[in-house]
């Protein structure tokens, strides 16, 4: 009976160990979890995934920082500009998806994404309707660039003198953001109705959308979850000079496919940047005690053409490349000489930093990043940081430009951030716990195998000890003499 029990324990221990190792090698339970995640990450009406995509619960905040010019007269004489950062002016951003329609048997979804901004005084440094900022007079600079060396040059100069316009202007934060009626643009509007008489860096961008998107639902391939295939009815852009630069790649940056790996590139299309770009793995961490991978823009994205020849397609006109870290988007901004960069020219050529006194680029404040849970692809924390600059230079045709140096002049930058809310974090932790339990089954089986193995060894040792003791007695004589 003891021998049978011993054999049973030994066989059970060996079986459990073999089964657990086989399950680990075959990734059986990990495959089950991955399959469940893939099947659950599809845009289907009535599911939690769809509801979270349609109206994301985590709060989004948009912070605006302005660069106030403190030495305008000296700048016009050729001195280095001195700017002072003022901000943040914080707005709560609401961005539900509306007019959602399922297309092609549920494989595609179309939607509009209007954004509404509500001022948050407690998170701001002042009142945007009161605080004044001195910055580059973008309407005047744009008009001068439009009309130089054209028959309208003289008329523009007359208007600039009539309205007493200069290279710098003073307006409230609210006016610079959401718009004010500009006298120069109003006059140009009479001749060219397509020119908006109201100027604002975010004019007509509060309560409006940037066009219809068509996304893949992930129904046929989880890797295509929320990938953009059309924007404004087109499958590609037309601003840039090469096919690859005009491609619409990736998602809109708010959602990604599950099972993210450290080796892959995360593609995003941003209408603000007028292009697609990609992010690469930077580090691992946690947000709200949930594991994350941090992805940041690749240095190759805004590298000069000597480092990344593929970026030549973004040089418009061809060959006119501003340098590393700066993108000329005038072609998609009605010809306004607008250049985009990271805040404070972070990771840009040092010449841009040195040209402006007051630039202090720092990774922790000025880098764009995404913290993504690798299993689910959910964004737990993110920050999109973008600086708006204006290209200014001396134009002999217009005395308003004085002797200013050729500069990429910073106007303001944004920090659009999101952090997962407690309710969403709690739900995600529950999902991850269930996944951990399932994937941990082989280890539980292995632990049981080890326990039974230890019991087997103990029983074997005790059995041998008893056997040896009995043998000694058997060898002793039946009658002992003293």
PDB file of C-alpha atoms in Angstrom, residues 44-249:
ATOM      1  CA  UNK A  44     -18.643  47.181 -32.657  1.00  0.00           C
ATOM      2  CA  UNK A  45     -21.737  49.089 -31.645  1.00  0.00           C
ATOM      3  CA  UNK A  46     -22.740  48.446 -28.038  1.00  0.00           C
ATOM      4  CA  UNK A  47     -19.348  47.237 -26.790  1.00  0.00           C
ATOM      5  CA  UNK A  48     -17.205  48.899 -24.111  1.00  0.00           C
ATOM      6  CA  UNK A  49     -14.408  49.295 -26.663  1.00  0.00           C
ATOM      7  CA  UNK A  50     -16.675  51.246 -28.996  1.00  0.00           C
ATOM      8  CA  UNK A  51     -18.133  53.415 -26.226  1.00  0.00           C
ATOM      9  CA  UNK A  52     -14.658  54.333 -24.932  1.00  0.00           C
ATOM     10  CA  UNK A  53     -13.545  55.169 -28.479  1.00  0.00           C
ATOM     11  CA  UNK A  54     -16.664  57.206 -29.251  1.00  0.00           C
ATOM     12  CA  UNK A  55     -16.490  59.294 -26.071  1.00  0.00           C
ATOM     13  CA  UNK A  56     -13.151  58.790 -24.249  1.00  0.00           C
ATOM     14  CA  UNK A  57     -13.677  59.089 -20.459  1.00  0.00           C
ATOM     15  CA  UNK A  58     -10.208  60.372 -19.385  1.00  0.00           C
ATOM     16  CA  UNK A  59     -10.085  64.192 -19.241  1.00  0.00           C
ATOM     17  CA  UNK A  60      -7.949  65.954 -21.850  1.00  0.00           C
ATOM     18  CA  UNK A  61      -6.353  69.320 -21.117  1.00  0.00           C
ATOM     19  CA  UNK A  62      -4.914  71.800 -23.595  1.00  0.00           C
ATOM     20  CA  UNK A  63      -2.329  74.193 -22.222  1.00  0.00           C
ATOM     21  CA  UNK A  64      -1.143  77.235 -24.167  1.00  0.00           C
ATOM     22  CA  UNK A  65       2.195  78.938 -23.507  1.00  0.00           C
ATOM     23  CA  UNK A  66       3.090  82.220 -25.221  1.00  0.00           C
ATOM     24  CA  UNK A  67       6.427  83.883 -25.882  1.00  0.00           C
ATOM     25  CA  UNK A  68       6.206  87.578 -25.068  1.00  0.00           C
ATOM     26  CA  UNK A  69       8.756  89.698 -26.962  1.00  0.00           C
ATOM     27  CA  UNK A  70      10.454  92.136 -24.548  1.00  0.00           C
ATOM     28  CA  UNK A  71      12.834  93.971 -26.946  1.00  0.00           C
ATOM     29  CA  UNK A  72      10.915  94.610 -30.216  1.00  0.00           C
ATOM     30  CA  UNK A  73      12.798  97.773 -31.221  1.00  0.00           C
ATOM     31  CA  UNK A  74      16.179  96.123 -30.757  1.00  0.00           C
ATOM     32  CA  UNK A  75      15.054  93.113 -32.798  1.00  0.00           C
ATOM     33  CA  UNK A  76      14.172  95.395 -35.712  1.00  0.00           C
ATOM     34  CA  UNK A  77      17.704  96.790 -35.470  1.00  0.00           C
ATOM     35  CA  UNK A  78      19.195  93.321 -35.845  1.00  0.00           C
ATOM     36  CA  UNK A  79      19.646  92.296 -32.208  1.00  0.00           C
ATOM     37  CA  UNK A  80      18.848  88.876 -30.754  1.00  0.00           C
ATOM     38  CA  UNK A  81      15.175  88.590 -29.723  1.00  0.00           C
ATOM     39  CA  UNK A  82      14.521  88.206 -26.013  1.00  0.00           C
ATOM     40  CA  UNK A  83      11.320  86.343 -25.185  1.00  0.00           C
ATOM     41  CA  UNK A  84       9.587  85.524 -21.925  1.00  0.00           C
ATOM     42  CA  UNK A  85       7.413  82.422 -21.599  1.00  0.00           C
ATOM     43  CA  UNK A  86       3.946  83.160 -20.200  1.00  0.00           C
ATOM     44  CA  UNK A  87       1.553  80.353 -19.347  1.00  0.00           C
ATOM     45  CA  UNK A  88      -0.091  78.009 -19.016  1.00  0.00           C
ATOM     46  CA  UNK A  89      -3.574  79.055 -20.068  1.00  0.00           C
ATOM     47  CA  UNK A  90      -5.405  75.784 -19.567  1.00  0.00           C
ATOM     48  CA  UNK A  91      -8.594  74.580 -21.263  1.00  0.00           C
ATOM     49  CA  UNK A  92     -10.524  71.376 -20.731  1.00  0.00           C
ATOM     50  CA  UNK A  93     -10.872  69.701 -24.098  1.00  0.00           C
ATOM     51  CA  UNK A  94     -13.984  67.744 -25.035  1.00  0.00           C
ATOM     52  CA  UNK A  95     -13.580  65.584 -28.128  1.00  0.00           C
ATOM     53  CA  UNK A  96     -16.445  63.100 -28.693  1.00  0.00           C
ATOM     54  CA  UNK A  97     -16.823  61.380 -32.025  1.00  0.00           C
ATOM     55  CA  UNK A  98     -20.112  62.175 -33.740  1.00  0.00           C
ATOM     56  CA  UNK A  99     -22.010  61.143 -36.880  1.00  0.00           C
ATOM     57  CA  UNK A 100     -20.501  57.669 -36.524  1.00  0.00           C
ATOM     58  CA  UNK A 101     -21.397  55.301 -39.362  1.00  0.00           C
ATOM     59  CA  UNK A 102     -20.367  51.692 -39.949  1.00  0.00           C
ATOM     60  CA  UNK A 103     -19.290  50.917 -43.500  1.00  0.00           C
ATOM     61  CA  UNK A 104     -18.425  47.834 -45.567  1.00  0.00           C
ATOM     62  CA  UNK A 105     -20.116  45.291 -43.286  1.00  0.00           C
ATOM     63  CA  UNK A 106     -18.547  46.739 -40.156  1.00  0.00           C
ATOM     64  CA  UNK A 107     -14.956  46.683 -41.380  1.00  0.00           C
ATOM     65  CA  UNK A 108     -14.793  50.502 -41.536  1.00  0.00           C
ATOM     66  CA  UNK A 109     -16.157  53.335 -39.401  1.00  0.00           C
ATOM     67  CA  UNK A 110     -16.544  56.981 -40.389  1.00  0.00           C
ATOM     68  CA  UNK A 111     -16.798  59.800 -37.850  1.00  0.00           C
ATOM     69  CA  UNK A 112     -16.289  63.483 -37.169  1.00  0.00           C
ATOM     70  CA  UNK A 113     -14.265  64.570 -34.153  1.00  0.00           C
ATOM     71  CA  UNK A 114     -15.277  68.090 -33.045  1.00  0.00           C
ATOM     72  CA  UNK A 115     -13.245  69.631 -30.236  1.00  0.00           C
ATOM     73  CA  UNK A 116     -14.572  72.081 -27.690  1.00  0.00           C
ATOM     74  CA  UNK A 117     -12.389  74.020 -25.244  1.00  0.00           C
ATOM     75  CA  UNK A 118     -13.568  75.320 -21.862  1.00  0.00           C
ATOM     76  CA  UNK A 119     -11.264  77.602 -19.877  1.00  0.00           C
ATOM     77  CA  UNK A 120      -9.970  76.290 -16.529  1.00  0.00           C
ATOM     78  CA  UNK A 121      -9.012  79.331 -14.411  1.00  0.00           C
ATOM     79  CA  UNK A 122      -7.698  77.236 -11.503  1.00  0.00           C
ATOM     80  CA  UNK A 123      -5.107  75.617 -13.774  1.00  0.00           C
ATOM     81  CA  UNK A 124      -4.055  78.878 -15.473  1.00  0.00           C
ATOM     82  CA  UNK A 125      -1.713  81.775 -14.678  1.00  0.00           C
ATOM     83  CA  UNK A 126      -4.136  84.540 -15.592  1.00  0.00           C
ATOM     84  CA  UNK A 127      -7.183  85.726 -17.501  1.00  0.00           C
ATOM     85  CA  UNK A 128      -6.852  85.172 -21.274  1.00  0.00           C
ATOM     86  CA  UNK A 129      -9.276  88.022 -21.994  1.00  0.00           C
ATOM     87  CA  UNK A 130      -7.117  90.472 -20.037  1.00  0.00           C
ATOM     88  CA  UNK A 131      -3.489  89.347 -20.324  1.00  0.00           C
ATOM     89  CA  UNK A 132      -1.620  90.982 -23.220  1.00  0.00           C
ATOM     90  CA  UNK A 133       1.080  89.364 -25.364  1.00  0.00           C
ATOM     91  CA  UNK A 134       3.489  91.082 -27.727  1.00  0.00           C
ATOM     92  CA  UNK A 135       4.352  88.770 -30.585  1.00  0.00           C
ATOM     93  CA  UNK A 136       4.981  88.643 -34.314  1.00  0.00           C
ATOM     94  CA  UNK A 137       2.270  90.292 -36.416  1.00  0.00           C
ATOM     95  CA  UNK A 138       1.452  87.165 -38.399  1.00  0.00           C
ATOM     96  CA  UNK A 139      -1.201  88.769 -40.689  1.00  0.00           C
ATOM     97  CA  UNK A 140       1.229  91.559 -41.650  1.00  0.00           C
ATOM     98  CA  UNK A 141       4.155  89.175 -42.203  1.00  0.00           C
ATOM     99  CA  UNK A 142       1.942  86.889 -44.279  1.00  0.00           C
ATOM    100  CA  UNK A 143       0.644  89.781 -46.409  1.00  0.00           C
ATOM    101  CA  UNK A 144       4.186  91.004 -47.055  1.00  0.00           C
ATOM    102  CA  UNK A 145       5.320  87.510 -48.088  1.00  0.00           C
ATOM    103  CA  UNK A 146       2.254  87.096 -50.314  1.00  0.00           C
ATOM    104  CA  UNK A 147       2.647  90.337 -52.211  1.00  0.00           C
ATOM    105  CA  UNK A 148       6.404  90.967 -52.408  1.00  0.00           C
ATOM    106  CA  UNK A 149       7.597  91.187 -56.021  1.00  0.00           C
ATOM    107  CA  UNK A 150       3.981  91.335 -57.236  1.00  0.00           C
ATOM    108  CA  UNK A 151       1.784  94.199 -58.510  1.00  0.00           C
ATOM    109  CA  UNK A 152       0.109  94.246 -55.077  1.00  0.00           C
ATOM    110  CA  UNK A 153       3.319  95.108 -53.248  1.00  0.00           C
ATOM    111  CA  UNK A 154       2.791  98.879 -53.299  1.00  0.00           C
ATOM    112  CA  UNK A 155      -0.845  98.560 -52.228  1.00  0.00           C
ATOM    113  CA  UNK A 156       0.193  96.382 -49.293  1.00  0.00           C
ATOM    114  CA  UNK A 157       2.804  98.909 -48.191  1.00  0.00           C
ATOM    115  CA  UNK A 158       0.208 101.688 -48.340  1.00  0.00           C
ATOM    116  CA  UNK A 159      -2.197  99.649 -46.210  1.00  0.00           C
ATOM    117  CA  UNK A 160       0.525  98.868 -43.678  1.00  0.00           C
ATOM    118  CA  UNK A 161       1.276 102.583 -43.359  1.00  0.00           C
ATOM    119  CA  UNK A 162      -2.409 103.530 -43.267  1.00  0.00           C
ATOM    120  CA  UNK A 163      -3.188 101.058 -40.483  1.00  0.00           C
ATOM    121  CA  UNK A 164       0.136 101.752 -38.722  1.00  0.00           C
ATOM    122  CA  UNK A 165       1.013  98.074 -38.727  1.00  0.00           C
ATOM    123  CA  UNK A 166       4.449  96.938 -37.551  1.00  0.00           C
ATOM    124  CA  UNK A 167       6.304  93.631 -37.402  1.00  0.00           C
ATOM    125  CA  UNK A 168       5.109  93.114 -33.836  1.00  0.00           C
ATOM    126  CA  UNK A 169       1.631  93.433 -32.410  1.00  0.00           C
ATOM    127  CA  UNK A 170      -0.052  93.339 -29.001  1.00  0.00           C
ATOM    128  CA  UNK A 171      -3.247  91.382 -28.354  1.00  0.00           C
ATOM    129  CA  UNK A 172      -4.891  89.476 -25.531  1.00  0.00           C
ATOM    130  CA  UNK A 173      -4.341  85.757 -25.194  1.00  0.00           C
ATOM    131  CA  UNK A 174      -7.986  85.175 -26.081  1.00  0.00           C
ATOM    132  CA  UNK A 175      -7.672  87.193 -29.307  1.00  0.00           C
ATOM    133  CA  UNK A 176      -4.461  85.462 -30.371  1.00  0.00           C
ATOM    134  CA  UNK A 177      -6.026  82.056 -29.772  1.00  0.00           C
ATOM    135  CA  UNK A 178      -9.625  82.316 -30.911  1.00  0.00           C
ATOM    136  CA  UNK A 179      -9.447  85.257 -33.295  1.00  0.00           C
ATOM    137  CA  UNK A 180      -9.838  88.985 -33.803  1.00  0.00           C
ATOM    138  CA  UNK A 181     -10.873  90.970 -36.858  1.00  0.00           C
ATOM    139  CA  UNK A 182      -7.687  92.218 -38.501  1.00  0.00           C
ATOM    140  CA  UNK A 183      -7.955  95.453 -40.505  1.00  0.00           C
ATOM    141  CA  UNK A 184      -5.345  94.415 -43.058  1.00  0.00           C
ATOM    142  CA  UNK A 185      -6.933  91.022 -43.671  1.00  0.00           C
ATOM    143  CA  UNK A 186     -10.385  92.639 -43.828  1.00  0.00           C
ATOM    144  CA  UNK A 187      -9.229  94.857 -46.707  1.00  0.00           C
ATOM    145  CA  UNK A 188      -7.586  91.927 -48.515  1.00  0.00           C
ATOM    146  CA  UNK A 189     -10.802  89.952 -47.985  1.00  0.00           C
ATOM    147  CA  UNK A 190     -12.664  92.465 -50.177  1.00  0.00           C
ATOM    148  CA  UNK A 191     -10.444  91.471 -53.118  1.00  0.00           C
ATOM    149  CA  UNK A 192      -9.973  87.821 -52.154  1.00  0.00           C
ATOM    150  CA  UNK A 193     -13.087  86.524 -50.354  1.00  0.00           C
ATOM    151  CA  UNK A 194     -11.317  83.239 -49.592  1.00  0.00           C
ATOM    152  CA  UNK A 195      -9.067  85.114 -47.139  1.00  0.00           C
ATOM    153  CA  UNK A 196     -10.623  85.128 -43.670  1.00  0.00           C
ATOM    154  CA  UNK A 197     -10.721  88.644 -42.179  1.00  0.00           C
ATOM    155  CA  UNK A 198     -10.472  87.121 -38.698  1.00  0.00           C
ATOM    156  CA  UNK A 199      -7.080  85.920 -37.539  1.00  0.00           C
ATOM    157  CA  UNK A 200      -6.409  83.578 -34.627  1.00  0.00           C
ATOM    158  CA  UNK A 201      -3.982  80.730 -34.116  1.00  0.00           C
ATOM    159  CA  UNK A 202      -6.962  78.481 -33.305  1.00  0.00           C
ATOM    160  CA  UNK A 203      -9.589  80.468 -35.193  1.00  0.00           C
ATOM    161  CA  UNK A 204     -12.667  78.352 -36.004  1.00  0.00           C
ATOM    162  CA  UNK A 205     -11.192  75.421 -34.089  1.00  0.00           C
ATOM    163  CA  UNK A 206     -13.403  75.622 -30.997  1.00  0.00           C
ATOM    164  CA  UNK A 207     -16.554  73.563 -31.381  1.00  0.00           C
ATOM    165  CA  UNK A 208     -15.590  72.460 -34.884  1.00  0.00           C
ATOM    166  CA  UNK A 209     -14.028  69.390 -36.466  1.00  0.00           C
ATOM    167  CA  UNK A 210     -11.091  68.983 -38.854  1.00  0.00           C
ATOM    168  CA  UNK A 211     -12.921  66.837 -41.386  1.00  0.00           C
ATOM    169  CA  UNK A 212     -14.364  63.349 -41.675  1.00  0.00           C
ATOM    170  CA  UNK A 213     -12.161  60.371 -40.895  1.00  0.00           C
ATOM    171  CA  UNK A 214     -12.655  56.792 -42.032  1.00  0.00           C
ATOM    172  CA  UNK A 215     -11.116  54.200 -39.702  1.00  0.00           C
ATOM    173  CA  UNK A 216     -10.655  50.445 -39.958  1.00  0.00           C
ATOM    174  CA  UNK A 217     -12.618  48.695 -37.208  1.00  0.00           C
ATOM    175  CA  UNK A 218     -10.112  45.881 -36.624  1.00  0.00           C
ATOM    176  CA  UNK A 219     -12.699  43.301 -37.636  1.00  0.00           C
ATOM    177  CA  UNK A 220     -10.442  41.537 -40.155  1.00  0.00           C
ATOM    178  CA  UNK A 221      -7.066  42.232 -38.516  1.00  0.00           C
ATOM    179  CA  UNK A 222      -6.418  43.458 -34.995  1.00  0.00           C
ATOM    180  CA  UNK A 223      -3.309  45.324 -36.234  1.00  0.00           C
ATOM    181  CA  UNK A 224      -5.617  47.642 -38.199  1.00  0.00           C
ATOM    182  CA  UNK A 225      -7.681  48.703 -35.187  1.00  0.00           C
ATOM    183  CA  UNK A 226      -8.678  52.395 -35.690  1.00  0.00           C
ATOM    184  CA  UNK A 227      -6.126  52.865 -38.475  1.00  0.00           C
ATOM    185  CA  UNK A 228      -7.060  55.838 -40.670  1.00  0.00           C
ATOM    186  CA  UNK A 229      -7.681  55.022 -44.329  1.00  0.00           C
ATOM    187  CA  UNK A 230      -9.350  58.278 -45.415  1.00  0.00           C
ATOM    188  CA  UNK A 231      -9.391  61.897 -44.316  1.00  0.00           C
ATOM    189  CA  UNK A 232     -11.685  64.459 -45.919  1.00  0.00           C
ATOM    190  CA  UNK A 233     -12.605  61.892 -48.550  1.00  0.00           C
ATOM    191  CA  UNK A 234      -9.005  61.269 -49.647  1.00  0.00           C
ATOM    192  CA  UNK A 235      -6.669  58.350 -49.058  1.00  0.00           C
ATOM    193  CA  UNK A 236      -3.534  60.503 -49.206  1.00  0.00           C
ATOM    194  CA  UNK A 237      -2.357  64.090 -48.866  1.00  0.00           C
ATOM    195  CA  UNK A 238      -1.375  66.406 -51.702  1.00  0.00           C
ATOM    196  CA  UNK A 239       0.818  69.011 -50.011  1.00  0.00           C
ATOM    197  CA  UNK A 240       4.179  67.290 -50.170  1.00  0.00           C
ATOM    198  CA  UNK A 241       6.409  66.353 -53.091  1.00  0.00           C
ATOM    199  CA  UNK A 242       6.773  62.578 -52.655  1.00  0.00           C
ATOM    200  CA  UNK A 243       4.270  59.745 -52.422  1.00  0.00           C
ATOM    201  CA  UNK A 244       5.662  58.476 -49.107  1.00  0.00           C
ATOM    202  CA  UNK A 245       5.424  61.905 -47.470  1.00  0.00           C
ATOM    203  CA  UNK A 246       1.799  62.235 -48.607  1.00  0.00           C
ATOM    204  CA  UNK A 247       0.767  58.908 -47.086  1.00  0.00           C
ATOM    205  CA  UNK A 248      -1.819  58.851 -44.300  1.00  0.00           C
ATOM    206  CA  UNK A 249      -0.360  56.331 -41.854  1.00  0.00           C
TER     207      UNK A 249
END
